[in-house]
Short mmCIF file of C-alpha atoms and ligand atoms in Angstrom, two decimals:
data_model
loop_
_atom_site.label_atom_id
_atom_site.label_comp_id
_atom_site.label_asym_id
_atom_site.label_seq_id
_atom_site.Cartn_x
_atom_site.Cartn_y
_atom_site.Cartn_z
CA MET A 1 -117.98 -94.16 -10.31
CA SER A 2 -121.15 -96.00 -9.37
CA ALA A 3 -121.92 -98.63 -6.81
CA THR A 4 -122.11 -102.21 -7.88
CA GLU A 5 -125.64 -103.14 -8.83
CA ARG A 6 -126.98 -105.81 -6.58
CA SER A 7 -130.23 -107.67 -6.28
CA GLY A 8 -130.80 -106.61 -2.70
CA ASP A 9 -131.60 -110.06 -1.37
CA ALA A 10 -127.97 -110.87 -0.42
CA PRO A 11 -127.89 -111.63 3.31
CA GLY A 12 -124.51 -109.89 3.77
CA HIS A 13 -121.26 -109.24 1.99
CA THR A 14 -118.58 -111.71 1.09
CA ALA A 15 -114.84 -111.51 0.67
CA ASP A 16 -115.43 -111.17 -3.09
CA ASP A 17 -117.44 -108.03 -2.49
CA VAL A 18 -114.57 -106.62 -0.46
CA ALA A 19 -112.10 -107.57 -3.18
CA ASP A 20 -114.15 -105.52 -5.64
CA LEU A 21 -113.46 -102.48 -3.46
CA ILE A 22 -109.68 -102.74 -3.60
CA PRO A 23 -109.17 -100.30 -6.50
CA MET A 24 -111.38 -97.70 -4.84
CA VAL A 25 -109.76 -98.04 -1.42
CA ARG A 26 -106.35 -97.82 -3.03
CA ARG A 27 -107.38 -94.69 -4.86
CA ILE A 28 -108.63 -93.00 -1.69
CA VAL A 29 -105.56 -93.89 0.34
CA TYR A 30 -103.06 -93.00 -2.37
CA SER A 31 -104.74 -89.72 -3.18
CA ARG A 32 -104.09 -88.62 0.40
CA VAL A 33 -100.85 -90.29 1.45
CA GLY A 34 -99.56 -91.67 -1.83
CA SER A 35 -95.95 -90.77 -1.15
CA HIS A 36 -95.92 -92.21 2.36
CA PRO A 37 -94.12 -95.56 2.71
CA SER A 38 -97.02 -97.06 4.67
CA ALA A 39 -99.65 -96.27 2.03
CA GLU A 40 -99.99 -99.94 1.05
CA ASP A 41 -100.22 -100.95 4.72
CA LEU A 42 -103.10 -98.52 5.12
CA VAL A 43 -104.89 -100.08 2.15
CA GLN A 44 -104.50 -103.50 3.75
CA GLU A 45 -105.56 -102.21 7.15
CA THR A 46 -108.70 -100.71 5.61
CA LEU A 47 -109.56 -103.91 3.75
CA THR A 48 -109.07 -105.98 6.89
CA ARG A 49 -111.44 -103.78 8.84
CA VAL A 50 -114.01 -103.78 6.05
CA LEU A 51 -113.75 -107.54 5.69
CA SER A 52 -114.30 -108.13 9.38
CA ALA A 53 -117.45 -106.00 9.30
CA ALA A 54 -118.63 -107.14 5.87
CA SER A 55 -121.14 -109.70 7.03
CA THR A 56 -122.96 -107.18 9.20
CA VAL A 57 -122.94 -104.20 6.82
CA GLU A 58 -126.28 -103.67 5.15
CA PRO A 59 -126.66 -104.58 1.50
CA GLY A 60 -125.52 -101.73 -0.71
CA MET A 61 -123.66 -100.01 2.14
CA LEU A 62 -120.31 -101.70 1.77
CA GLU A 63 -118.82 -99.10 -0.52
CA PRO A 64 -119.65 -96.07 1.67
CA TYR A 65 -118.50 -98.09 4.67
CA ALA A 66 -115.16 -98.72 2.97
CA ILE A 67 -114.75 -95.03 2.13
CA VAL A 68 -115.34 -93.94 5.70
CA THR A 69 -113.01 -96.64 7.00
CA ALA A 70 -110.24 -95.69 4.58
CA ARG A 71 -110.48 -92.09 5.65
CA ASN A 72 -110.39 -92.94 9.33
CA VAL A 73 -107.36 -95.15 8.84
CA VAL A 74 -105.57 -92.40 6.92
CA SER A 75 -106.37 -89.71 9.45
CA SER A 76 -105.15 -91.86 12.33
CA LEU A 77 -101.83 -92.09 10.48
CA TRP A 78 -101.73 -88.30 10.18
CA ARG A 79 -102.40 -87.95 13.89
CA ASP A 80 -99.49 -90.27 14.68
CA ILE A 81 -97.11 -88.45 12.36
CA ASP A 82 -98.24 -85.12 13.66
CA ARG A 83 -97.70 -86.14 17.26
CA LYS A 84 -94.24 -87.50 16.49
CA ASN A 85 -93.25 -84.40 14.56
CA ARG A 86 -94.45 -82.06 17.27
CA ASN A 87 -92.55 -83.92 19.92
CA GLN A 88 -89.35 -84.12 17.94
CA HIS A 89 -89.58 -80.52 16.97
CA ARG A 90 -90.20 -79.34 20.48
CA LEU A 91 -87.87 -81.48 22.51
CA VAL A 92 -84.82 -81.44 20.28
CA ASP A 93 -85.45 -78.18 18.63
CA LEU A 94 -81.90 -77.06 18.04
CA SER A 95 -80.22 -76.59 14.71
CA ALA A 96 -79.85 -79.90 12.90
CA PRO A 97 -77.05 -82.05 14.28
CA GLU A 98 -73.94 -82.64 12.18
CA PRO A 99 -74.22 -85.53 9.70
CA PRO A 100 -74.72 -88.39 12.14
CA GLU A 101 -72.15 -90.95 13.08
CA LYS A 102 -75.47 -92.25 14.01
CA GLN A 103 -75.55 -94.28 17.17
CA VAL A 104 -72.84 -92.35 19.00
CA VAL A 105 -74.48 -89.03 18.25
CA LEU A 106 -77.85 -90.34 19.26
CA GLU A 107 -76.61 -91.65 22.58
CA GLU A 108 -74.77 -88.43 23.27
CA GLU A 109 -77.91 -86.46 22.50
CA GLN A 110 -79.97 -88.65 24.76
CA SER A 111 -77.64 -88.31 27.71
CA ALA A 112 -77.41 -84.55 27.12
CA MET A 113 -81.20 -84.39 27.12
CA ALA A 114 -81.35 -86.43 30.30
CA ALA A 115 -78.84 -84.11 31.95
CA ALA A 116 -80.81 -81.08 30.78
CA LEU A 117 -84.10 -82.48 32.06
CA ALA A 118 -82.45 -83.19 35.41
CA ARG A 119 -81.63 -79.51 35.81
CA LEU A 120 -85.27 -78.48 35.60
CA ASP A 121 -87.23 -78.49 38.82
CA GLU A 122 -89.76 -81.25 39.36
CA ARG A 123 -92.80 -79.14 38.62
CA GLU A 124 -91.38 -77.77 35.36
CA ARG A 125 -90.26 -81.21 34.26
CA ARG A 126 -93.67 -82.74 35.04
CA ALA A 127 -95.58 -80.08 33.09
CA LEU A 128 -93.26 -80.29 30.10
CA LEU A 129 -93.38 -84.07 29.89
CA ASP A 130 -97.15 -84.17 30.38
CA HIS A 131 -97.48 -81.75 27.51
CA GLU A 132 -94.82 -83.01 25.10
CA VAL A 133 -94.88 -86.71 25.67
CA ASP A 134 -98.33 -87.50 27.01
CA GLY A 135 -100.04 -84.91 24.86
CA ALA A 136 -101.92 -83.07 27.62
CA ASP A 137 -103.01 -79.75 26.13
CA THR A 138 -102.60 -76.40 27.84
CA HIS A 139 -106.25 -76.30 28.85
CA ALA A 140 -106.00 -79.67 30.60
CA LEU A 141 -102.76 -78.67 32.35
CA ALA A 142 -104.30 -75.39 33.42
CA ALA A 143 -107.25 -77.20 34.97
CA ARG A 144 -104.90 -79.61 36.76
CA HIS A 145 -102.79 -76.82 38.24
CA GLY A 146 -105.59 -74.36 38.91
CA THR A 147 -104.29 -71.71 36.52
CA THR A 148 -105.04 -70.43 33.01
CA ALA A 149 -104.09 -71.93 29.65
CA GLY A 150 -102.18 -68.73 28.82
CA ALA A 151 -100.11 -68.98 32.00
CA VAL A 152 -99.36 -72.62 31.27
CA ALA A 153 -98.24 -71.82 27.72
CA ALA A 154 -95.99 -69.01 28.98
CA GLN A 155 -94.50 -71.28 31.62
CA LEU A 156 -93.94 -74.03 29.04
CA ASN A 157 -92.14 -71.56 26.79
CA ARG A 158 -89.85 -70.51 29.63
CA THR A 159 -89.20 -74.15 30.49
CA ARG A 160 -88.36 -74.97 26.88
CA ALA A 161 -86.00 -72.01 26.75
CA ARG A 162 -84.20 -73.30 29.85
CA LEU A 163 -84.15 -76.84 28.54
CA ARG A 164 -82.50 -75.75 25.29
CA VAL A 165 -79.79 -73.95 27.24
CA GLU A 166 -79.15 -76.87 29.57
CA TYR A 167 -79.09 -79.24 26.62
CA LEU A 168 -76.50 -77.12 24.82
CA LEU A 169 -74.32 -76.82 27.92
CA ALA A 170 -74.45 -80.59 28.41
CA ILE A 171 -73.79 -81.59 24.83
CA GLU A 172 -70.97 -79.05 24.42
CA HIS A 173 -69.54 -79.99 27.84
CA VAL A 174 -69.45 -76.36 28.90
CA ASP A 175 -69.40 -75.30 32.53
CA PRO A 176 -70.55 -71.67 32.53
CA PRO A 177 -67.70 -69.48 33.84
CA THR A 178 -69.86 -66.77 35.44
CA ASP A 179 -73.21 -66.37 37.24
CA ARG A 180 -74.45 -64.21 34.44
CA CYS A 181 -74.05 -66.89 31.76
CA ARG A 182 -77.25 -68.86 32.38
CA PRO A 183 -79.59 -65.86 32.62
CA VAL A 184 -78.10 -64.44 29.41
CA LEU A 185 -78.36 -67.71 27.52
CA ILE A 186 -81.94 -68.28 28.72
CA ALA A 187 -82.96 -64.76 27.66
CA LEU A 188 -81.48 -65.46 24.21
CA SER A 189 -83.11 -68.87 24.06
CA SER A 190 -86.57 -67.52 24.84
CA GLY A 191 -86.19 -64.69 22.32
CA ASP A 192 -87.44 -62.30 25.02
CA GLN A 193 -85.88 -58.97 24.03
CA ARG A 194 -86.91 -57.09 27.15
CA ARG A 195 -85.23 -59.73 29.29
CA GLN A 196 -82.16 -59.63 27.03
CA ARG A 197 -81.78 -55.90 27.72
CA GLU A 198 -82.28 -56.41 31.46
CA VAL A 199 -79.44 -58.92 31.66
CA GLN A 200 -77.31 -56.91 29.20
CA ALA A 201 -77.00 -59.93 26.96
CA ALA A 202 -75.17 -58.21 24.11
CA GLN A 203 -72.45 -56.89 26.42
CA HIS A 204 -71.99 -60.28 28.07
CA LEU A 205 -71.50 -61.98 24.70
CA LEU A 206 -68.66 -59.56 23.96
CA GLU A 207 -66.92 -60.47 27.21
CA CYS A 208 -67.64 -64.19 27.53
CA GLU A 209 -66.19 -66.53 24.93
CA PRO A 210 -68.19 -69.71 25.85
CA CYS A 211 -71.49 -67.81 25.78
CA ALA A 212 -70.61 -66.19 22.46
CA ARG A 213 -70.03 -69.64 20.99
CA LEU A 214 -73.12 -71.23 22.55
CA SER A 215 -75.38 -68.35 21.65
CA GLN A 216 -75.07 -68.95 17.94
CA PRO A 217 -77.48 -71.90 17.66
CA LEU A 218 -79.84 -70.11 20.06
CA LEU A 219 -79.89 -66.97 17.93
CA GLU A 220 -80.21 -68.90 14.68
CA ARG A 221 -83.13 -70.74 16.11
CA GLY A 222 -84.81 -67.47 17.05
CA GLN A 223 -84.60 -66.37 13.44
CA GLN A 224 -86.00 -69.62 12.12
CA ARG A 225 -88.98 -69.39 14.41
CA ASN A 226 -89.89 -65.98 13.26
CA ASP A 227 -93.00 -64.69 15.03
CA CYS A 228 -94.03 -62.72 11.99
CA LEU A 229 -95.07 -63.94 8.55
CA ARG A 230 -95.59 -61.94 5.39
CA ILE A 231 -97.68 -63.68 2.76
CA PRO A 232 -98.29 -62.22 -0.70
CA VAL A 233 -101.87 -62.77 -1.82
CA SER A 234 -103.00 -62.66 -5.44
CA SER A 235 -104.82 -65.91 -6.23
CA ASP A 236 -107.39 -68.37 -4.92
CA ALA A 237 -104.62 -70.74 -3.92
CA ASP A 238 -102.93 -67.94 -1.91
CA ILE A 239 -106.08 -67.58 0.19
CA VAL A 240 -105.76 -71.19 1.31
CA SER A 241 -101.99 -70.88 1.93
CA ALA A 242 -102.45 -67.70 3.95
CA ARG A 243 -105.09 -69.14 6.25
CA ARG A 244 -103.00 -72.29 6.74
CA ALA A 245 -99.92 -70.27 7.62
CA ALA A 246 -101.88 -68.12 10.08
CA ARG A 247 -103.35 -71.19 11.77
CA GLU A 248 -99.92 -72.78 11.98
CA LEU A 249 -98.39 -69.68 13.59
CA ALA A 250 -101.33 -69.39 16.00
CA THR A 251 -100.77 -72.94 17.29
CA ARG A 252 -97.66 -71.65 19.07
CA LEU A 253 -99.94 -69.87 21.52
CA ALA A 254 -102.51 -71.51 23.75
CA PHE A 255 -105.42 -71.07 21.35
CA GLY A 256 -108.11 -73.74 21.48
CA ALA A 257 -109.43 -75.54 18.40
CA THR A 258 -112.29 -73.06 18.02
CA ASP A 259 -110.05 -70.01 18.06
CA LEU A 260 -107.71 -71.60 15.54
CA THR A 261 -110.66 -72.16 13.20
CA VAL A 262 -111.93 -68.64 13.82
CA ILE A 263 -108.50 -67.16 13.00
CA ALA A 264 -108.12 -69.23 9.82
CA THR A 265 -111.62 -68.27 8.70
CA ALA A 266 -111.08 -64.55 9.32
CA VAL A 267 -107.82 -64.66 7.34
CA SER A 268 -109.63 -66.44 4.52
CA GLU A 269 -112.25 -63.68 4.34
CA VAL A 270 -109.85 -60.74 4.28
CA CYS A 271 -107.64 -62.47 1.72
CA ARG A 272 -110.62 -63.05 -0.53
CA ASN A 273 -111.44 -59.35 -0.40
CA ILE A 274 -107.89 -58.62 -1.56
CA VAL A 275 -108.11 -61.07 -4.48
CA ARG A 276 -111.61 -59.97 -5.53
CA PHE A 277 -111.31 -56.22 -5.22
CA ALA A 278 -107.65 -55.30 -5.44
CA GLY A 279 -106.20 -58.22 -7.40
CA SER A 280 -103.20 -58.47 -5.14
CA GLY A 281 -101.90 -57.45 -1.75
CA GLU A 282 -100.33 -59.00 1.30
CA VAL A 283 -101.16 -60.36 4.69
CA VAL A 284 -98.85 -59.96 7.66
CA VAL A 285 -99.48 -62.32 10.57
CA GLU A 286 -97.71 -61.59 13.82
CA LEU A 287 -97.71 -63.04 17.31
CA LEU A 288 -98.06 -60.40 20.02
CA GLU A 289 -96.69 -60.51 23.56
CA ALA A 290 -98.33 -57.37 24.92
CA PRO A 291 -100.68 -56.37 26.51
CA THR A 292 -101.33 -60.13 26.50
CA ARG A 293 -100.50 -62.87 24.05
CA GLY A 294 -102.38 -62.80 20.81
CA ILE A 295 -102.21 -62.87 17.07
CA GLN A 296 -102.52 -59.85 14.83
CA ILE A 297 -103.36 -59.96 11.16
CA VAL A 298 -102.86 -57.00 8.86
CA ALA A 299 -104.28 -57.32 5.34
CA ARG A 300 -103.17 -54.64 2.91
CA ASP A 301 -103.85 -53.89 -0.71
CA GLY A 302 -103.34 -51.03 -3.11
CA GLY A 303 -106.71 -51.51 -4.77
CA PRO A 304 -109.62 -49.16 -5.42
CA GLY A 305 -110.50 -48.85 -1.73
CA ILE A 306 -113.91 -48.76 -0.11
CA THR A 307 -115.85 -45.51 -0.48
CA ASP A 308 -118.26 -46.14 2.34
CA VAL A 309 -116.59 -48.13 5.12
CA ASP A 310 -119.57 -47.89 7.48
CA ARG A 311 -121.82 -49.33 4.83
CA ALA A 312 -119.34 -52.12 4.05
CA LEU A 313 -119.40 -53.08 7.72
CA GLY A 314 -123.19 -53.16 7.89
CA ASP A 315 -124.72 -56.61 7.63
CA GLY A 316 -126.32 -57.21 4.27
CA PHE A 317 -123.95 -55.06 2.23
CA SER A 318 -123.43 -57.00 -0.96
CA THR A 319 -119.76 -57.42 -1.76
CA TYR A 320 -119.11 -60.12 -4.32
CA GLY A 321 -122.59 -60.99 -5.41
CA GLY A 322 -123.15 -63.17 -2.39
CA LEU A 323 -124.76 -62.12 0.84
CA GLY A 324 -121.88 -59.79 1.60
CA LEU A 325 -121.20 -61.21 5.02
CA GLY A 326 -117.46 -60.92 4.70
CA LEU A 327 -116.32 -57.94 6.74
CA PRO A 328 -119.13 -57.66 9.32
CA GLY A 329 -118.76 -61.38 9.97
CA VAL A 330 -115.01 -61.06 10.40
CA ARG A 331 -115.52 -58.21 12.85
CA ARG A 332 -117.71 -60.50 14.96
CA LEU A 333 -115.12 -63.28 14.85
CA MET A 334 -112.15 -61.23 16.04
CA ASP A 335 -111.52 -59.38 19.32
CA GLU A 336 -110.29 -56.23 17.61
CA PHE A 337 -111.01 -55.04 14.14
CA ALA A 338 -110.11 -51.83 12.33
CA ILE A 339 -110.32 -50.85 8.71
CA ALA A 340 -108.68 -47.93 6.96
CA SER A 341 -109.51 -47.27 3.35
CA GLU A 342 -108.73 -44.50 0.98
CA PRO A 343 -110.55 -44.53 -2.34
CA GLY A 344 -107.95 -44.96 -5.08
CA HIS A 345 -105.21 -45.94 -2.65
CA GLY A 346 -106.25 -49.22 -1.11
CA THR A 347 -107.50 -50.77 2.07
CA THR A 348 -105.85 -51.98 5.26
CA VAL A 349 -107.67 -54.27 7.67
CA THR A 350 -106.05 -54.82 11.07
CA MET A 351 -107.50 -57.44 13.35
CA THR A 352 -106.46 -59.22 16.53
CA LYS A 353 -107.44 -62.28 18.49
CA TRP A 354 -106.24 -62.44 22.09
CA GLU A 355 -105.34 -65.70 23.74
CA GLY A 356 -107.83 -67.02 26.27
CA THR A 357 -110.94 -65.16 25.12
CA ASP A 358 -112.47 -68.33 23.77
CA HIS A 359 -115.46 -68.27 26.11
CA GLU A 360 -117.98 -69.48 23.61
CA ARG A 361 -117.10 -73.01 22.71
CA PRO A 362 -119.14 -75.39 20.66
CA THR A 363 -121.05 -77.91 22.68
CA MET B 1 -110.32 -85.65 -12.77
CA ASN B 2 -107.26 -84.41 -14.59
CA GLY B 3 -103.92 -85.23 -12.98
CA GLY B 4 -102.92 -85.12 -9.33
CA PRO B 5 -104.74 -86.75 -6.44
CA ALA B 6 -108.51 -86.43 -6.43
CA LEU B 7 -109.72 -83.49 -4.34
CA VAL B 8 -113.29 -84.76 -4.31
CA SER B 9 -114.90 -88.06 -5.16
CA ILE B 10 -118.51 -88.44 -6.24
CA MET B 11 -120.06 -91.86 -6.01
CA ARG B 12 -123.46 -93.11 -6.92
CA GLN B 13 -125.31 -95.30 -4.48
CA GLY B 14 -128.69 -96.14 -5.99
CA SER B 15 -130.58 -92.87 -6.30
CA THR B 16 -128.19 -91.08 -3.95
CA LEU B 17 -124.96 -89.31 -4.80
CA ILE B 18 -122.27 -89.31 -2.14
CA ALA B 19 -119.70 -86.56 -2.59
CA SER B 20 -116.65 -86.69 -0.33
CA VAL B 21 -114.36 -83.71 -0.13
CA HIS B 22 -110.87 -85.04 0.58
CA THR B 23 -108.95 -81.85 1.31
CA ALA B 24 -109.23 -78.07 1.64
CA LEU B 25 -110.55 -76.55 -1.59
CA ASN B 26 -109.80 -73.11 -2.92
CA ASP B 27 -112.53 -70.99 -4.56
CA SER B 28 -111.94 -72.23 -8.11
CA GLU B 29 -111.92 -75.81 -6.93
CA LEU B 30 -115.16 -75.23 -5.04
CA VAL B 31 -116.79 -73.86 -8.17
CA ARG B 32 -115.59 -76.83 -10.23
CA PHE B 33 -116.93 -79.17 -7.56
CA GLU B 34 -120.28 -77.39 -7.66
CA HIS B 35 -120.53 -77.80 -11.44
CA ASP B 36 -119.45 -81.45 -11.42
CA LEU B 37 -121.87 -82.36 -8.69
CA VAL B 38 -124.85 -80.49 -10.15
CA ASP B 39 -124.14 -82.08 -13.55
CA GLN B 40 -124.15 -85.53 -12.03
CA ILE B 41 -127.35 -84.89 -10.10
CA GLY B 42 -129.05 -84.10 -13.40
CA GLU B 43 -127.42 -86.94 -15.28
CA HIS B 44 -128.32 -89.63 -12.75
CA ARG B 45 -131.68 -88.08 -11.80
CA SER B 46 -130.58 -88.43 -8.20
CA ARG B 47 -133.04 -87.95 -5.37
CA GLY B 48 -130.58 -87.50 -2.57
CA VAL B 49 -127.16 -85.87 -2.27
CA ILE B 50 -124.79 -86.31 0.62
CA ILE B 51 -121.80 -83.99 0.86
CA ASP B 52 -119.16 -85.08 3.33
CA VAL B 53 -117.23 -81.99 4.43
CA ALA B 54 -115.33 -83.52 7.37
CA ALA B 55 -112.04 -82.72 5.62
CA LEU B 56 -112.80 -78.98 5.46
CA ASP B 57 -111.06 -77.22 8.35
CA VAL B 58 -112.50 -73.89 7.22
CA ILE B 59 -115.92 -73.15 5.75
CA ASP B 60 -115.83 -69.42 5.08
CA SER B 61 -118.55 -67.32 3.47
CA PHE B 62 -117.66 -68.39 -0.06
CA ALA B 63 -117.60 -72.09 0.78
CA ALA B 64 -120.86 -71.78 2.75
CA LEU B 65 -122.58 -69.99 -0.14
CA THR B 66 -121.32 -72.60 -2.60
CA LEU B 67 -122.70 -75.43 -0.48
CA ARG B 68 -126.03 -73.63 -0.18
CA ARG B 69 -126.15 -73.03 -3.90
CA ILE B 70 -125.48 -76.71 -4.59
CA ALA B 71 -128.40 -77.60 -2.31
CA ASP B 72 -130.66 -75.08 -4.11
CA MET B 73 -129.73 -76.40 -7.55
CA ALA B 74 -130.23 -79.96 -6.33
CA ARG B 75 -133.68 -79.08 -5.01
CA LEU B 76 -134.65 -77.62 -8.39
CA ARG B 77 -133.67 -80.98 -9.88
CA GLY B 78 -135.75 -82.87 -7.32
CA ALA B 79 -132.96 -83.94 -4.98
CA GLN B 80 -132.55 -83.36 -1.23
CA THR B 81 -129.08 -82.44 0.05
CA VAL B 82 -127.59 -83.32 3.44
CA LEU B 83 -124.24 -82.04 4.69
CA VAL B 84 -122.39 -84.52 6.86
CA GLY B 85 -119.27 -84.36 8.98
CA ILE B 86 -119.12 -80.62 9.71
CA GLN B 87 -116.62 -80.23 12.53
CA PRO B 88 -118.06 -78.51 15.63
CA GLU B 89 -115.49 -75.67 15.51
CA VAL B 90 -116.34 -75.08 11.89
CA ALA B 91 -120.08 -75.01 12.57
CA PHE B 92 -119.55 -72.58 15.45
CA THR B 93 -117.45 -70.29 13.26
CA MET B 94 -119.99 -70.35 10.41
CA VAL B 95 -122.68 -69.19 12.79
CA ARG B 96 -120.53 -66.38 14.21
CA LEU B 97 -119.66 -65.36 10.69
CA GLY B 98 -123.39 -65.03 10.03
CA MET B 99 -123.59 -67.96 7.62
CA GLY B 100 -125.01 -71.11 9.17
CA THR B 101 -126.05 -73.77 6.68
CA GLY B 102 -129.29 -72.04 5.77
CA ALA B 103 -132.01 -74.51 4.92
CA VAL B 104 -129.53 -77.32 4.22
CA PRO B 105 -129.97 -80.11 6.77
CA THR B 106 -126.89 -81.56 8.42
CA ALA B 107 -126.13 -84.94 9.92
CA LEU B 108 -123.32 -86.34 12.00
CA ASP B 109 -121.99 -88.85 9.50
CA LEU B 110 -122.73 -90.76 6.35
CA GLU B 111 -124.97 -93.27 8.06
CA GLU B 112 -127.14 -90.60 9.69
CA GLY B 113 -127.19 -88.68 6.43
CA LEU B 114 -128.52 -91.68 4.54
CA ALA B 115 -131.12 -92.28 7.25
CA LEU B 116 -132.23 -88.65 7.03
CA LEU B 117 -132.59 -88.89 3.26
CA ALA B 118 -134.53 -92.12 3.55
CA GLU B 119 -136.91 -90.43 5.99
CA GLN B 120 -137.39 -87.35 3.83
CA GLY B 121 -137.56 -89.35 0.60
CA SER B 122 -140.75 -91.01 1.76
CA HIS B 123 -142.37 -87.59 2.25
CA HIS B 124 -141.03 -85.94 -0.89
CA PRO B 125 -141.27 -88.12 -3.96
CA ARG B 126 -139.79 -86.76 -7.16
CA PRO B 127 -142.31 -84.49 -8.83
CA ASP B 128 -142.03 -86.39 -12.13
CA GLU B 129 -142.50 -89.81 -10.63
CA PRO B 130 -145.77 -91.36 -9.51
CA GLU B 131 -145.98 -92.03 -5.80
CA ALA B 132 -145.19 -95.64 -4.98
ZN1 LIG C 1 -71.05 -66.38 29.84
#
């Protein structure tokens, strides 16, 4: 594709010039959101913006201007969708409702949610709504309340666990028969196994019929939101999938944008080593609760192994014909890094990033 | 491009090529991109190359080396390369990884990139062209 030739003496662009860009704008928008129902709206939105700026854009610059505009318009759509999805997913994060007798179900859900929110204390409710609805991130909330992002994330998780329980009680019209019911249900809802043992959750479910019934969606949910992912890695495309999955899992903790990028990049490097040197292997990504919150990545293969680990970790060791910055670079990116390799039997890299160690941020 | 949405688009704007990466690329796709772009630089005898990497949420060692290699090949063909749109988190991570962008200049966005090329173009005419 090449830009339209022009004489260069045109004092600005006209609507005809913009019309010439329609196929290109359409191609850019459709290549990124082709299946989305508003794709055509985005094309129009882009053209409108380009048209309104056309007379002031320098000769020859209209095409690049249109490309940048199209991309901005598309990414603002993604941000909207993303925000909506996150909010839906977090606030009404129970197993999917029965096939909707739409309006009635919706109203019932709304009043159950209102009842559930009313049972939270003011401070919890404020923090949750600031985060979920107004989009304040954990760092901003931490600054506002004079605490740490990690503490805010932990508190938000506890609040969500309570909210899910209160929502279930309200929508199922259950009045808990004993004082032990709420603590048990909340421990199940948060997936906190230590707390579940403390309140003897299993025993209570055997004795209490309402809790046994209510606990099912809570337990199913815990399984869906598994805190551990196992990703087989044997191709270039797997490297990209693995780093995406790790980033996605890491967003459940209070990692900042830099840490998320660091984690995704480290996963990319260790996966590439698997593909290049062993052919295939797997990556296990797991969220940790202790000693503090963090994410652990274990990359394993059954390949030829590394004969000289110390040398492989020294800067400048050439791995795949490049500058060989893979492993030493990854070690610098992560908080903990260990490698075990046995020639002929494969290599295991174990690395961890702890929440809240993101001291060095880009300026 | 053969089937599916375009991962990268390469446009010609006078003597400048503008390559926009639209999505995350895996290693094979990066290599294909490198070949396509270097071919086009030769074909159009371009003097400037802008690579917009704003859509890359990760630039690991392989991606960084590929971008550097593109810039080296472009230089051998008489073209200056500018990377635009690197996200701050990505730049930070590249440096920690030990990569940086090497000798490849970067600019905030397309506009700055074009300005940078215009500035450098006046100092570095193509070796096979008489100075204007
Ligand atoms: Zn009970």
